[in-house]
PDB file of C-alpha atoms in Angstrom:
ATOM      1  CA  ILE R   1      99.487  19.902  19.492  1.00 74.00           C
ATOM      2  CA  ASP R   2      96.493  21.707  20.999  1.00 82.00           C
ATOM      3  CA  ASP R   3      98.645  24.773  21.764  1.00 83.00           C
ATOM      4  CA  PHE R   4      99.992  24.805  18.210  1.00 82.00           C
ATOM      5  CA  ILE R   5      96.567  24.538  16.567  1.00 80.00           C
ATOM      6  CA  SER R   6      95.236  27.279  18.847  1.00 79.00           C
ATOM      7  CA  TYR R   7      98.220  29.485  17.939  1.00 75.00           C
ATOM      8  CA  ALA R   8      97.792  28.794  14.220  1.00 71.00           C
ATOM      9  CA  GLY R   9      94.193  29.964  14.473  1.00 64.00           C
ATOM     10  CA  ARG R  10      95.133  33.193  16.232  1.00 61.00           C
ATOM     11  CA  ALA R  11      98.004  33.867  13.822  1.00 52.00           C
ATOM     12  CA  ASP R  12      95.849  33.540  10.724  1.00 51.00           C
ATOM     13  CA  THR R  13      95.772  36.860   8.857  1.00 42.00           C
ATOM     14  CA  LYS R  14      92.011  36.671   8.420  1.00 47.00           C
ATOM     15  CA  GLY R  15      91.526  36.272  12.149  1.00 44.00           C
ATOM     16  CA  LYS R  16      90.099  32.776  11.891  1.00 46.00           C
ATOM     17  CA  LYS R  17      91.139  29.328  10.816  1.00 48.00           C
ATOM     18  CA  SER R  18      89.028  26.768   9.004  1.00 51.00           C
ATOM     19  CA  ILE R  19      87.792  23.908  11.171  1.00 50.00           C
ATOM     20  CA  HIS R  20      88.997  21.565   8.435  1.00 54.00           C
ATOM     21  CA  THR R  21      92.472  23.158   8.495  1.00 68.00           C
ATOM     22  CA  GLY R  22      92.779  22.570  12.223  1.00 73.00           C
ATOM     23  CA  THR R  23      91.628  18.978  11.780  1.00 76.00           C
ATOM     24  CA  ALA R  24      94.133  18.474   8.947  1.00 80.00           C
ATOM     25  CA  TYR R  25      96.982  19.876  11.072  1.00 85.00           C
ATOM     26  CA  ARG R  26      96.089  17.547  13.925  1.00 86.00           C
ATOM     27  CA  LYS R  27      95.904  14.452  11.694  1.00 87.00           C
ATOM     28  CA  SER R  28      99.195  15.339   9.976  1.00 89.00           C
ATOM     29  CA  LEU R  29     100.992  15.758  13.295  1.00 91.00           C
ATOM     30  CA  GLU R  30      99.489  12.616  14.802  1.00 91.00           C
ATOM     31  CA  ARG R  31     100.652  10.662  11.759  1.00 91.00           C
ATOM     32  CA  TYR R  32     104.165  12.104  12.097  1.00 93.00           C
ATOM     33  CA  LEU R  33     104.383  11.405  15.839  1.00 92.00           C
ATOM     34  CA  ALA R  34     103.140   7.836  15.337  1.00 92.00           C
ATOM     35  CA  TRP R  35     105.980   7.271  12.853  1.00 93.00           C
ATOM     36  CA  LEU R  36     108.685   9.166  14.771  1.00 92.00           C
ATOM     37  CA  PRO R  37     111.114   6.727  16.446  1.00 91.00           C
ATOM     38  CA  ILE R  38     112.611   9.398  18.761  1.00 92.00           C
ATOM     39  CA  HIS R  39     111.409  12.256  20.955  1.00 93.00           C
ATOM     40  CA  PRO R  40     110.058  15.137  18.809  1.00 91.00           C
ATOM     41  CA  LEU R  41     112.566  17.574  20.301  1.00 91.00           C
ATOM     42  CA  ASP R  42     115.444  15.321  19.182  1.00 93.00           C
ATOM     43  CA  ALA R  43     114.478  15.469  15.496  1.00 92.00           C
ATOM     44  CA  ASN R  44     117.058  16.796  13.015  1.00 93.00           C
ATOM     45  CA  ARG R  45     117.470  17.177   9.258  1.00 92.00           C
ATOM     46  CA  ASP R  46     118.060  13.431   8.885  1.00 94.00           C
ATOM     47  CA  THR R  47     114.730  12.855  10.612  1.00 94.00           C
ATOM     48  CA  ALA R  48     113.021  15.174   8.143  1.00 93.00           C
ATOM     49  CA  ARG R  49     114.555  13.393   5.138  1.00 92.00           C
ATOM     50  CA  ALA R  50     113.658   9.993   6.597  1.00 93.00           C
ATOM     51  CA  TYR R  51     110.048  11.054   7.068  1.00 92.00           C
ATOM     52  CA  LEU R  52     109.853  12.270   3.476  1.00 90.00           C
ATOM     53  CA  GLU R  53     111.229   8.916   2.295  1.00 89.00           C
ATOM     54  CA  TYR R  54     108.651   7.145   4.451  1.00 88.00           C
ATOM     55  CA  LEU R  55     105.837   9.116   2.819  1.00 86.00           C
ATOM     56  CA  ASN R  56     107.298   8.457  -0.637  1.00 82.00           C
ATOM     57  CA  GLY R  57     107.405   4.735   0.118  1.00 78.00           C
ATOM     58  CA  HIS R  58     103.742   4.696   1.078  1.00 73.00           C
ATOM     59  CA  TYR R  59     102.620   6.139  -2.261  1.00 55.00           C
ATOM     60  CA  VAL R  60     101.263   9.330  -0.710  1.00 67.00           C
ATOM     61  CA  ALA R  61     100.336  11.860  -3.426  1.00 72.00           C
ATOM     62  CA  PRO R  62     102.619  14.916  -3.803  1.00 78.00           C
ATOM     63  CA  LYS R  63      99.963  17.373  -2.611  1.00 79.00           C
ATOM     64  CA  THR R  64      99.217  15.240   0.440  1.00 83.00           C
ATOM     65  CA  ARG R  65     102.938  14.956   1.183  1.00 85.00           C
ATOM     66  CA  ARG R  66     103.212  18.744   1.016  1.00 86.00           C
ATOM     67  CA  ASP R  67     100.314  19.069   3.426  1.00 88.00           C
ATOM     68  CA  TYR R  68     101.787  16.544   5.886  1.00 90.00           C
ATOM     69  CA  LEU R  69     105.269  18.047   5.777  1.00 91.00           C
ATOM     70  CA  GLY R  70     103.963  21.621   5.825  1.00 89.00           C
ATOM     71  CA  ALA R  71     102.065  20.914   9.030  1.00 91.00           C
ATOM     72  CA  VAL R  72     105.139  19.391  10.677  1.00 93.00           C
ATOM     73  CA  ARG R  73     107.319  22.295   9.516  1.00 92.00           C
ATOM     74  CA  ALA R  74     104.835  24.820  10.943  1.00 90.00           C
ATOM     75  CA  PHE R  75     104.707  22.866  14.211  1.00 91.00           C
ATOM     76  CA  TYR R  76     108.481  23.004  14.640  1.00 92.00           C
ATOM     77  CA  SER R  77     108.513  26.676  13.700  1.00 91.00           C
ATOM     78  CA  PHE R  78     106.027  27.213  16.512  1.00 89.00           C
ATOM     79  CA  LEU R  79     108.362  25.386  18.925  1.00 90.00           C
ATOM     80  CA  VAL R  80     111.291  27.553  17.811  1.00 89.00           C
ATOM     81  CA  THR R  81     109.608  30.950  17.937  1.00 86.00           C
ATOM     82  CA  GLU R  82     106.554  30.780  20.177  1.00 85.00           C
ATOM     83  CA  TYR R  83     106.150  27.857  22.565  1.00 82.00           C
ATOM     84  CA  LYS R  84     107.580  28.685  26.010  1.00 80.00           C
ATOM     85  CA  ASN R  85     109.632  31.456  24.379  1.00 78.00           C
ATOM     86  CA  GLY R  86     111.238  28.925  22.055  1.00 78.00           C
ATOM     87  CA  ILE R  87     112.208  25.484  23.312  1.00 85.00           C
ATOM     88  CA  LEU R  88     114.095  24.606  20.113  1.00 86.00           C
ATOM     89  CA  SER R  89     116.923  26.499  18.462  1.00 88.00           C
ATOM     90  CA  LYS R  90     116.397  25.151  14.934  1.00 91.00           C
ATOM     91  CA  ASN R  91     113.522  23.849  12.831  1.00 94.00           C
ATOM     92  CA  PRO R  92     114.644  20.443  11.478  1.00 92.00           C
ATOM     93  CA  PHE R  93     112.127  20.660   8.622  1.00 93.00           C
ATOM     94  CA  LYS R  94     112.944  24.242   7.580  1.00 89.00           C
ATOM     95  CA  GLU R  95     115.362  23.338   4.784  1.00 87.00           C
ATOM     96  CA  LEU R  96     113.527  20.241   3.568  1.00 88.00           C
ATOM     97  CA  LYS R  97     112.472  20.641  -0.047  1.00 84.00           C
ATOM     98  CA  LEU R  98     108.772  19.920  -0.285  1.00 80.00           C
ATOM     99  CA  PRO R  99     107.406  17.831  -3.181  1.00 75.00           C
ATOM    100  CA  LYS R 100     106.011  19.841  -6.064  1.00 71.00           C
ATOM    101  CA  ASN R 101     102.285  19.793  -6.564  1.00 64.00           C
ATOM    102  CA  GLU R 102     101.156  17.844  -9.590  1.00 58.00           C
ATOM    103  CA  ARG R 103      99.395  19.893 -12.207  1.00 57.00           C
ATOM    104  CA  ALA R 104      95.672  19.480 -11.751  1.00 52.00           C
ATOM    105  CA  LYS R 105      93.999  17.224 -14.272  1.00 57.00           C
ATOM    106  CA  PRO R 106      91.572  19.051 -16.560  1.00 60.00           C
ATOM    107  CA  LEU R 107      87.936  18.356 -15.873  1.00 61.00           C
ATOM    108  CA  VAL R 108      86.348  15.774 -18.135  1.00 70.00           C
ATOM    109  CA  ILE R 109      82.630  16.496 -18.055  1.00 79.00           C
ATOM    110  CA  PRO R 110      80.760  13.179 -18.245  1.00 87.00           C
ATOM    111  CA  PRO R 111      78.196  13.055 -21.063  1.00 90.00           C
ATOM    112  CA  ARG R 112      74.641  12.214 -20.091  1.00 90.00           C
ATOM    113  CA  ALA R 113      75.015   8.709 -21.542  1.00 93.00           C
ATOM    114  CA  ASP R 114      77.900   7.939 -19.172  1.00 93.00           C
ATOM    115  CA  ILE R 115      76.013   9.296 -16.165  1.00 92.00           C
ATOM    116  CA  ASP R 116      73.083   7.058 -17.108  1.00 92.00           C
ATOM    117  CA  LYS R 117      75.402   4.032 -17.289  1.00 93.00           C
ATOM    118  CA  LEU R 118      76.756   4.762 -13.813  1.00 91.00           C
ATOM    119  CA  LEU R 119      73.263   5.199 -12.409  1.00 90.00           C
ATOM    120  CA  GLU R 120      72.103   1.953 -13.995  1.00 92.00           C
ATOM    121  CA  HIS R 121      75.121   0.160 -12.523  1.00 90.00           C
ATOM    122  CA  ALA R 122      74.195   1.534  -9.079  1.00 88.00           C
ATOM    123  CA  ARG R 123      70.646   0.234  -9.525  1.00 87.00           C
ATOM    124  CA  THR R 124      71.883  -3.271 -10.361  1.00 85.00           C
ATOM    125  CA  GLN R 125      74.201  -3.263  -7.346  1.00 80.00           C
ATOM    126  CA  ARG R 126      71.466  -2.468  -4.867  1.00 70.00           C
ATOM    127  CA  ILE R 127      69.532  -5.680  -5.589  1.00 66.00           C
ATOM    128  CA  ILE R 128      72.375  -7.906  -4.381  1.00 60.00           C
ATOM    129  CA  THR R 129      71.237 -10.398  -1.749  1.00 60.00           C
ATOM    130  CA  GLY R 130      73.046 -12.730   0.612  1.00 63.00           C
ATOM    131  CA  ARG R 131      76.212 -12.136   2.596  1.00 61.00           C
ATOM    132  CA  GLY R 132      77.301  -8.510   2.518  1.00 60.00           C
ATOM    133  CA  ALA R 133      74.024  -7.406   0.948  1.00 62.00           C
ATOM    134  CA  TYR R 134      73.357  -4.656   3.469  1.00 63.00           C
ATOM    135  CA  HIS R 135      76.642  -2.868   2.841  1.00 68.00           C
ATOM    136  CA  ALA R 136      76.425  -3.363  -0.922  1.00 69.00           C
ATOM    137  CA  ASN R 137      72.905  -1.969  -1.013  1.00 77.00           C
ATOM    138  CA  GLU R 138      73.779   0.955   1.253  1.00 79.00           C
ATOM    139  CA  ALA R 139      76.729   1.865  -0.994  1.00 82.00           C
ATOM    140  CA  ALA R 140      74.633   1.506  -4.148  1.00 85.00           C
ATOM    141  CA  GLU R 141      71.786   3.642  -2.790  1.00 87.00           C
ATOM    142  CA  GLY R 142      74.293   6.257  -1.692  1.00 89.00           C
ATOM    143  CA  MET R 143      76.033   6.432  -5.061  1.00 90.00           C
ATOM    144  CA  LEU R 144      72.726   6.539  -6.897  1.00 89.00           C
ATOM    145  CA  ILE R 145      71.908   9.705  -4.968  1.00 90.00           C
ATOM    146  CA  ILE R 146      75.390  11.245  -4.893  1.00 92.00           C
ATOM    147  CA  ILE R 147      76.046  10.971  -8.634  1.00 91.00           C
ATOM    148  CA  GLN R 148      72.771  12.767  -9.356  1.00 90.00           C
ATOM    149  CA  LEU R 149      73.372  15.297  -6.589  1.00 89.00           C
ATOM    150  CA  LEU R 150      76.863  16.212  -7.806  1.00 89.00           C
ATOM    151  CA  ALA R 151      75.632  16.610 -11.381  1.00 87.00           C
ATOM    152  CA  ALA R 152      72.566  18.659 -10.418  1.00 86.00           C
ATOM    153  CA  SER R 153      73.953  20.894  -7.655  1.00 85.00           C
ATOM    154  CA  GLY R 154      77.599  21.583  -8.480  1.00 82.00           C
ATOM    155  CA  LEU R 155      78.509  20.886  -4.839  1.00 86.00           C
ATOM    156  CA  ARG R 156      82.088  19.985  -4.038  1.00 86.00           C
ATOM    157  CA  CYS R 157      82.737  16.338  -3.266  1.00 87.00           C
ATOM    158  CA  GLY R 158      84.199  17.367   0.091  1.00 87.00           C
ATOM    159  CA  ALA R 159      80.907  18.959   1.102  1.00 90.00           C
ATOM    160  CA  ILE R 160      78.808  15.807   0.703  1.00 91.00           C
ATOM    161  CA  HIS R 161      79.541  14.254   4.109  1.00 91.00           C
ATOM    162  CA  THR R 162      78.623  17.543   5.846  1.00 91.00           C
ATOM    163  CA  ILE R 163      75.120  17.732   4.320  1.00 91.00           C
ATOM    164  CA  LYS R 164      72.142  18.134   6.624  1.00 90.00           C
ATOM    165  CA  LYS R 165      68.489  18.687   5.766  1.00 88.00           C
ATOM    166  CA  GLU R 166      67.228  22.044   7.034  1.00 88.00           C
ATOM    167  CA  GLY R 167      63.717  23.100   6.114  1.00 87.00           C
ATOM    168  CA  ASP R 168      63.437  23.315   2.333  1.00 87.00           C
ATOM    169  CA  ALA R 169      67.185  23.176   1.644  1.00 88.00           C
ATOM    170  CA  LEU R 170      70.377  21.198   2.078  1.00 89.00           C
ATOM    171  CA  SER R 171      72.917  22.875   4.331  1.00 91.00           C
ATOM    172  CA  TYR R 172      76.578  21.995   3.893  1.00 90.00           C
ATOM    173  CA  TYR R 173      80.075  23.063   4.882  1.00 86.00           C
ATOM    174  CA  SER R 174      82.634  23.740   2.131  1.00 83.00           C
ATOM    175  CA  LYS R 175      85.936  25.612   2.053  1.00 75.00           C
ATOM    176  CA  GLY R 176      85.397  26.875   5.574  1.00 75.00           C
ATOM    177  CA  LYS R 177      81.954  28.307   4.887  1.00 82.00           C
ATOM    178  CA  ARG R 178      78.376  27.230   5.427  1.00 86.00           C
ATOM    179  CA  GLY R 179      76.085  27.148   2.436  1.00 89.00           C
ATOM    180  CA  LYS R 180      72.575  26.123   1.472  1.00 88.00           C
ATOM    181  CA  PHE R 181      71.178  24.538  -1.663  1.00 87.00           C
ATOM    182  CA  PRO R 182      67.374  24.780  -2.076  1.00 88.00           C
ATOM    183  CA  PHE R 183      65.378  21.628  -2.800  1.00 87.00           C
ATOM    184  CA  SER R 184      63.564  23.573  -5.527  1.00 87.00           C
ATOM    185  CA  GLU R 185      66.716  23.486  -7.690  1.00 86.00           C
ATOM    186  CA  LEU R 186      67.044  19.686  -7.553  1.00 85.00           C
ATOM    187  CA  PRO R 187      65.245  17.104  -9.719  1.00 84.00           C
ATOM    188  CA  ALA R 188      61.885  16.270  -8.141  1.00 86.00           C
ATOM    189  CA  ALA R 189      62.554  12.507  -8.318  1.00 84.00           C
ATOM    190  CA  LEU R 190      65.701  12.965  -6.236  1.00 86.00           C
ATOM    191  CA  LEU R 191      64.038  14.715  -3.290  1.00 86.00           C
ATOM    192  CA  PRO R 192      62.464  11.681  -1.554  1.00 85.00           C
ATOM    193  CA  LEU R 193      65.807   9.837  -1.735  1.00 83.00           C
ATOM    194  CA  ILE R 194      67.797  12.774  -0.357  1.00 86.00           C
ATOM    195  CA  LYS R 195      65.425  13.422   2.508  1.00 78.00           C
ATOM    196  CA  GLY R 196      65.877   9.882   3.795  1.00 80.00           C
ATOM    197  CA  MET R 197      69.659   9.674   3.424  1.00 86.00           C
ATOM    198  CA  ASP R 198      72.413  10.054   6.016  1.00 88.00           C
ATOM    199  CA  PHE R 199      75.417  11.614   4.252  1.00 90.00           C
ATOM    200  CA  THR R 200      77.776  11.400   7.247  1.00 89.00           C
ATOM    201  CA  GLY R 201      79.883   8.448   6.085  1.00 88.00           C
ATOM    202  CA  TRP R 202      80.306   9.640   2.506  1.00 90.00           C
ATOM    203  CA  THR R 203      83.789  11.137   2.683  1.00 89.00           C
ATOM    204  CA  PRO R 204      85.594  12.334  -0.470  1.00 88.00           C
ATOM    205  CA  ALA R 205      87.845   9.255  -0.384  1.00 87.00           C
ATOM    206  CA  ARG R 206      84.894   6.867  -0.189  1.00 88.00           C
ATOM    207  CA  ILE R 207      83.066   8.597  -3.027  1.00 91.00           C
ATOM    208  CA  ALA R 208      86.200   8.584  -5.214  1.00 88.00           C
ATOM    209  CA  ARG R 209      86.923   4.874  -4.576  1.00 88.00           C
ATOM    210  CA  THR R 210      83.363   3.800  -5.257  1.00 89.00           C
ATOM    211  CA  LEU R 211      83.106   5.942  -8.383  1.00 90.00           C
ATOM    212  CA  GLN R 212      86.357   4.463  -9.689  1.00 88.00           C
ATOM    213  CA  ARG R 213      84.979   0.922  -9.266  1.00 88.00           C
ATOM    214  CA  TYR R 214      81.779   1.899 -11.045  1.00 91.00           C
ATOM    215  CA  CYS R 215      83.668   3.458 -13.958  1.00 91.00           C
ATOM    216  CA  ILE R 216      85.804   0.336 -14.380  1.00 90.00           C
ATOM    217  CA  ALA R 217      82.740  -1.914 -14.213  1.00 91.00           C
ATOM    218  CA  CYS R 218      80.996   0.188 -16.874  1.00 91.00           C
ATOM    219  CA  GLY R 219      84.057   0.394 -19.132  1.00 91.00           C
ATOM    220  CA  LEU R 220      84.190   4.180 -18.848  1.00 88.00           C
ATOM    221  CA  VAL R 221      86.878   6.792 -18.409  1.00 82.00           C
ATOM    222  CA  GLU R 222      87.797   6.889 -14.712  1.00 81.00           C
ATOM    223  CA  TYR R 223      85.968  10.072 -13.791  1.00 85.00           C
ATOM    224  CA  SER R 224      86.800  12.108 -10.722  1.00 85.00           C
ATOM    225  CA  PRO R 225      83.924  13.281  -8.489  1.00 86.00           C
ATOM    226  CA  HIS R 226      84.924  16.839  -9.411  1.00 84.00           C
ATOM    227  CA  ASP R 227      84.167  16.096 -13.071  1.00 84.00           C
ATOM    228  CA  PHE R 228      80.467  16.021 -12.215  1.00 81.00           C
ATOM    229  CA  ARG R 229      80.483  19.631 -11.062  1.00 72.00           C
TER     230      ARG R 229
END
Protein backbone atom coordinates (compact mmCIF):
# COMPACT_ATOMS: atom_id res chain seq x y z
CA ILE A 1 0.00 0.00 0.00
CA ASP A 2 2.82 2.40 0.87
CA ASP A 3 4.44 1.84 -2.55
CA PHE A 4 1.13 2.47 -4.31
CA ILE A 5 0.39 5.70 -2.43
CA SER A 6 3.93 6.92 -3.08
CA TYR A 7 3.54 6.10 -6.79
CA ALA A 8 0.15 7.82 -6.97
CA GLY A 9 1.74 10.97 -5.57
CA ARG A 10 4.56 10.94 -8.11
CA ALA A 11 2.18 10.19 -10.99
CA ASP A 12 -0.12 13.10 -10.22
CA THR A 13 -0.11 15.55 -13.14
CA LYS A 14 0.29 18.52 -10.80
CA GLY A 15 3.38 16.98 -9.26
CA LYS A 16 1.82 16.56 -5.83
CA LYS A 17 -0.98 14.68 -4.16
CA SER A 18 -3.26 15.94 -1.42
CA ILE A 19 -2.50 14.55 2.03
CA HIS A 20 -6.21 13.82 2.35
CA THR A 21 -6.19 11.90 -0.96
CA GLY A 22 -3.37 9.67 0.25
CA THR A 23 -5.20 9.09 3.53
CA ALA A 24 -8.42 8.27 1.65
CA TYR A 25 -6.59 5.77 -0.60
CA ARG A 26 -5.08 4.06 2.42
CA LYS A 27 -8.40 3.80 4.28
CA SER A 28 -10.19 2.51 1.16
CA LEU A 29 -7.58 -0.19 0.59
CA GLU A 30 -7.45 -1.20 4.25
CA ARG A 31 -11.23 -1.58 4.22
CA TYR A 32 -11.06 -3.73 1.08
CA LEU A 33 -8.26 -5.94 2.43
CA ALA A 34 -10.11 -6.42 5.73
CA TRP A 35 -13.13 -7.68 3.78
CA LEU A 36 -11.22 -9.74 1.20
CA PRO A 37 -11.51 -13.48 1.96
CA ILE A 38 -8.61 -14.45 -0.36
CA HIS A 39 -5.11 -13.23 -1.20
CA PRO A 40 -5.26 -9.89 -3.08
CA LEU A 41 -3.40 -11.35 -6.06
CA ASP A 42 -6.08 -14.06 -6.42
CA ALA A 43 -8.92 -11.55 -6.88
CA ASN A 44 -10.98 -11.75 -10.09
CA ARG A 45 -14.08 -10.15 -11.59
CA ASP A 46 -16.32 -12.15 -9.24
CA THR A 47 -14.37 -10.70 -6.33
CA ALA A 48 -14.97 -7.19 -7.65
CA ARG A 49 -18.72 -7.79 -8.02
CA ALA A 50 -18.90 -9.35 -4.56
CA TYR A 51 -17.17 -6.34 -3.02
CA LEU A 52 -19.60 -3.98 -4.73
CA GLU A 53 -22.51 -6.02 -3.37
CA TYR A 54 -20.94 -5.88 0.09
CA LEU A 55 -20.74 -2.09 -0.08
CA ASN A 56 -24.32 -1.90 -1.37
CA GLY A 57 -25.48 -4.05 1.55
CA HIS A 58 -23.85 -1.74 4.06
CA TYR A 59 -25.74 1.32 2.82
CA VAL A 60 -22.60 3.11 1.66
CA ALA A 61 -23.49 6.23 -0.36
CA PRO A 62 -22.87 6.09 -4.15
CA LYS A 63 -20.08 8.68 -4.05
CA THR A 64 -18.34 6.85 -1.22
CA ARG A 65 -18.69 3.56 -3.10
CA ARG A 66 -17.09 5.18 -6.14
CA ASP A 67 -14.23 6.41 -3.99
CA TYR A 68 -13.68 2.99 -2.38
CA LEU A 69 -13.85 1.10 -5.66
CA GLY A 70 -11.81 3.72 -7.52
CA ALA A 71 -8.99 3.35 -5.01
CA VAL A 72 -9.01 -0.44 -5.33
CA ARG A 73 -9.11 -0.22 -9.14
CA ALA A 74 -6.13 2.17 -9.14
CA PHE A 75 -4.26 -0.15 -6.76
CA TYR A 76 -4.69 -3.14 -9.07
CA SER A 77 -3.74 -1.03 -12.07
CA PHE A 78 -0.53 -0.20 -10.24
CA LEU A 79 0.11 -3.93 -9.68
CA VAL A 80 -0.47 -4.63 -13.38
CA THR A 81 1.64 -1.85 -14.86
CA GLU A 82 4.16 -0.65 -12.29
CA TYR A 83 4.88 -2.79 -9.24
CA LYS A 84 7.88 -5.09 -9.86
CA ASN A 85 7.35 -4.61 -13.61
CA GLY A 86 3.80 -5.92 -13.29
CA ILE A 87 3.01 -8.82 -10.99
CA LEU A 88 -0.55 -9.18 -12.30
CA SER A 89 -1.70 -9.68 -15.87
CA LYS A 90 -5.22 -8.28 -15.44
CA ASN A 91 -6.97 -5.73 -13.25
CA PRO A 92 -10.00 -7.53 -11.73
CA PHE A 93 -11.75 -4.20 -11.08
CA LYS A 94 -11.11 -2.69 -14.53
CA GLU A 95 -14.47 -3.64 -16.05
CA LEU A 96 -16.56 -3.12 -12.92
CA LYS A 97 -19.19 -0.47 -13.50
CA LEU A 98 -18.90 2.11 -10.76
CA PRO A 99 -22.04 3.52 -9.10
CA LYS A 100 -23.22 6.84 -10.49
CA ASN A 101 -22.82 9.87 -8.30
CA GLU A 102 -26.06 11.22 -6.92
CA ARG A 103 -26.90 14.71 -8.05
CA ALA A 104 -25.87 17.13 -5.34
CA LYS A 105 -28.70 18.52 -3.27
CA PRO A 106 -29.22 22.25 -3.74
CA LEU A 107 -28.14 24.37 -0.82
CA VAL A 108 -30.93 25.42 1.51
CA ILE A 109 -29.67 28.54 3.26
CA PRO A 110 -30.99 28.51 6.84
CA PRO A 111 -32.86 31.70 7.78
CA ARG A 112 -31.63 33.55 10.83
CA ALA A 113 -34.61 32.32 12.86
CA ASP A 114 -33.62 28.69 12.27
CA ILE A 115 -29.99 29.35 13.18
CA ASP A 116 -31.19 30.97 16.41
CA LYS A 117 -33.32 27.90 17.21
CA LEU A 118 -30.33 25.61 16.72
CA LEU A 119 -28.13 27.81 18.89
CA GLU A 120 -30.76 27.92 21.63
CA HIS A 121 -31.05 24.13 21.50
CA ALA A 122 -27.26 23.87 21.92
CA ARG A 123 -27.45 26.17 24.95
CA THR A 124 -30.11 24.00 26.60
CA GLN A 125 -28.08 20.85 25.94
CA ARG A 126 -24.97 22.15 27.66
CA ILE A 127 -26.67 22.46 31.06
CA ILE A 128 -27.35 18.72 31.30
CA THR A 129 -26.05 17.22 34.53
CA GLY A 130 -25.56 13.68 35.77
CA ARG A 131 -24.32 10.64 33.90
CA GLY A 132 -22.90 11.53 30.50
CA ALA A 133 -22.97 15.24 31.28
CA TYR A 134 -19.36 15.86 30.27
CA HIS A 135 -19.79 14.48 26.76
CA ALA A 136 -23.17 16.16 26.30
CA ASN A 137 -21.79 19.51 27.39
CA GLU A 138 -18.67 19.15 25.25
CA ALA A 139 -20.81 18.37 22.19
CA ALA A 140 -23.19 21.25 22.93
CA GLU A 141 -20.37 23.77 23.42
CA GLY A 142 -18.76 22.57 20.21
CA MET A 143 -21.93 22.89 18.15
CA LEU A 144 -22.69 26.29 19.63
CA ILE A 145 -19.36 27.48 18.25
CA ILE A 146 -19.35 25.52 14.99
CA ILE A 147 -22.81 26.62 13.84
CA GLN A 148 -21.82 30.26 14.31
CA LEU A 149 -18.40 29.70 12.76
CA LEU A 150 -19.79 28.04 9.63
CA ALA A 151 -22.36 30.81 9.17
CA ALA A 152 -19.87 33.63 9.76
CA SER A 153 -16.77 32.34 7.94
CA GLY A 154 -17.97 30.27 4.98
CA LEU A 155 -15.42 27.58 5.88
CA ARG A 156 -15.98 24.08 4.57
CA CYS A 157 -17.21 21.55 7.10
CA GLY A 158 -14.21 19.37 6.29
CA ALA A 159 -11.84 22.13 7.37
CA ILE A 160 -13.20 22.45 10.91
CA HIS A 161 -11.22 19.60 12.50
CA THR A 162 -7.97 21.02 11.04
CA ILE A 163 -8.37 24.46 12.66
CA LYS A 164 -5.55 25.84 14.77
CA LYS A 165 -5.18 29.26 16.37
CA GLU A 166 -2.22 31.17 14.96
CA GLY A 167 -1.70 34.75 16.08
CA ASP A 168 -4.74 36.80 15.12
CA ALA A 169 -6.25 34.22 12.76
CA LEU A 170 -7.55 30.69 12.39
CA SER A 171 -5.41 28.50 10.16
CA TYR A 172 -7.04 25.52 8.47
CA TYR A 173 -6.48 22.91 5.78
CA SER A 174 -9.08 22.55 3.00
CA LYS A 175 -9.01 20.95 -0.44
CA GLY A 176 -5.29 20.32 -0.15
CA LYS A 177 -4.41 23.90 0.71
CA ARG A 178 -3.65 25.87 3.84
CA GLY A 179 -5.71 28.95 4.54
CA LYS A 180 -6.22 31.58 7.21
CA PHE A 181 -9.32 33.35 8.45
CA PRO A 182 -8.68 36.54 10.49
CA PHE A 183 -10.35 36.93 13.88
CA SER A 184 -11.32 40.46 12.84
CA GLU A 185 -13.92 39.03 10.42
CA LEU A 186 -15.69 36.96 13.10
CA PRO A 187 -18.35 38.13 15.58
CA ALA A 188 -16.64 39.56 18.66
CA ALA A 189 -18.74 37.40 21.02
CA LEU A 190 -17.47 34.27 19.29
CA LEU A 191 -13.75 34.98 19.75
CA PRO A 192 -13.37 33.97 23.43
CA LEU A 193 -15.16 30.67 22.72
CA ILE A 194 -13.04 29.88 19.65
CA LYS A 195 -9.76 30.65 21.35
CA GLY A 196 -10.46 28.08 24.05
CA MET A 197 -11.73 25.29 21.80
CA ASP A 198 -9.98 22.18 20.49
CA PHE A 199 -11.41 21.44 17.04
CA THR A 200 -9.51 18.17 16.52
CA GLY A 201 -12.38 15.75 17.14
CA TRP A 202 -14.95 17.64 15.07
CA THR A 203 -14.88 15.61 11.87
CA PRO A 204 -17.40 16.25 9.06
CA ALA A 205 -19.30 13.08 10.01
CA ARG A 206 -19.60 14.13 13.65
CA ILE A 207 -20.77 17.62 12.75
CA ALA A 208 -23.35 16.25 10.28
CA ARG A 209 -24.74 13.70 12.78
CA THR A 210 -25.02 16.21 15.59
CA LEU A 211 -26.60 18.84 13.34
CA GLN A 212 -29.15 16.30 12.12
CA ARG A 213 -30.16 15.51 15.73
CA TYR A 214 -30.48 19.21 16.50
CA CYS A 215 -32.64 19.84 13.43
CA ILE A 216 -34.97 16.98 14.35
CA ALA A 217 -35.21 18.18 17.95
CA CYS A 218 -36.07 21.70 16.77
CA GLY A 219 -38.58 20.52 14.16
CA LEU A 220 -36.57 22.04 11.32
CA VAL A 221 -35.56 21.00 7.83
CA GLU A 222 -32.59 18.65 8.14
CA TYR A 223 -29.87 21.07 7.12
CA SER A 224 -26.48 19.97 5.87
CA PRO A 225 -23.38 21.66 7.32
CA HIS A 226 -22.69 22.97 3.81
CA ASP A 227 -25.98 24.89 3.89
CA PHE A 228 -24.45 27.26 6.43
CA ARG A 229 -21.75 28.38 4.02
